[in-house]
Amino acid sequence: MGALAAGFWGFVGGAALLVGALIGIYAGASRRTIATVMALGAGVLISSVAFELMDEAYQRGGFDASALGLLLGAVAFFFADIAVNRRGGARRKNPGDKQGDSASAIAIGALMDGIPESAAIGISLLEGGNISAALVAAVFLSNVPEGLSSASGMKQAGRPVAYILGLWSGVTVASALAALLGYFFLASASEDVVATIQAFAAGAILTMLASTMMPEAYEEGGSVVGLATTAGFLLSFVLSHLE
């Protein structure tokens, strides 16, 4: 049941991409609105990295496993991000760009952003643990603006609606699989291994926030995103302490 629960909650987090895509195609939203939601999601993720992922990694494996995992995750995302950027996915979170020619890079970038988050959801359910509402909220809020902005850009570039929705549906399924596999392959692993992988996800998420999500939010939303980020941090902090 734990693996199924991990897959389900990973799907819920990934489905935010599809929700965002639907909004971007049929309803639309201003750049400032998208940026504000993005900043809110960034704040929630920062809090989740600190109070959910890294704290649990330290409790499981101590300083060595958590520090090693964090640094490995940051380096892995750094080089993967460079590769995706060179293929055209550098501004995958920016709602003002026409992104039709770089759709594959955008999808790969979304997977690269989302897989550590989804895997973290699966890891949180190990040993009969309860799902973290703060972590699921963090993943959901960070994915909505990415789906919205990318789908909006693809629509501007003339991509068919069926193509856009199919692309994000595939990414949503991949997110569910990442959560399921994160649970399945680590269910019998040692505490040090789980801690390292958990911290690896934290490092990748934190690097993603600093290099893509927060710069795009500030560029489109201005200084108000600082308040939105703080509000998101507080929301996640409260949720994590109510559980």
C-alpha angles and dihedrals in degrees: 000000000000093000092049091049090050091051092048095050091043087054091050091053093044093045087070086076090058092045090051091048091053091051091048093051102041108020108020127200136218119263090244091054092050091047092050092052089046091053091047089053091048091055092049091050094049090054092046092050090053103039103027111028107027096036091051091044090054092048090051102041111007129231098315098056095039095046093046092048093047093052094044091050092050093049093045092052092044094058095038089051091053090052093049092046091055089055093054104271098109095110098035091136096048114105094199098064127091100231105180097114094049099046094124092050090048091052091048089048091051090051090048090051095043106039095071089048093049093044088053089056090054092047091052089064096056118123093019095300122161122250113265109239089196093055094047090047090050093052093044095049093047093050100048096068092044092054091043097049096042094046090048090052093048091049090052088052091054101255113158116255091236090056093049095048092044091052094051093042088058092050090049091054090047090054090054090050091049091055092046093048091044088059098038100050095042099043092097099029124116121264091251092054093048091047092051093050091045091052090044088060089048092052093049092048094047092049091048090052093051097043105037119003103047097040091051091047092052093045092055101030106034126210094334089077088074090066092045091051091051090048090052091049091051092047092054092043091054093045093050092052095046093058 
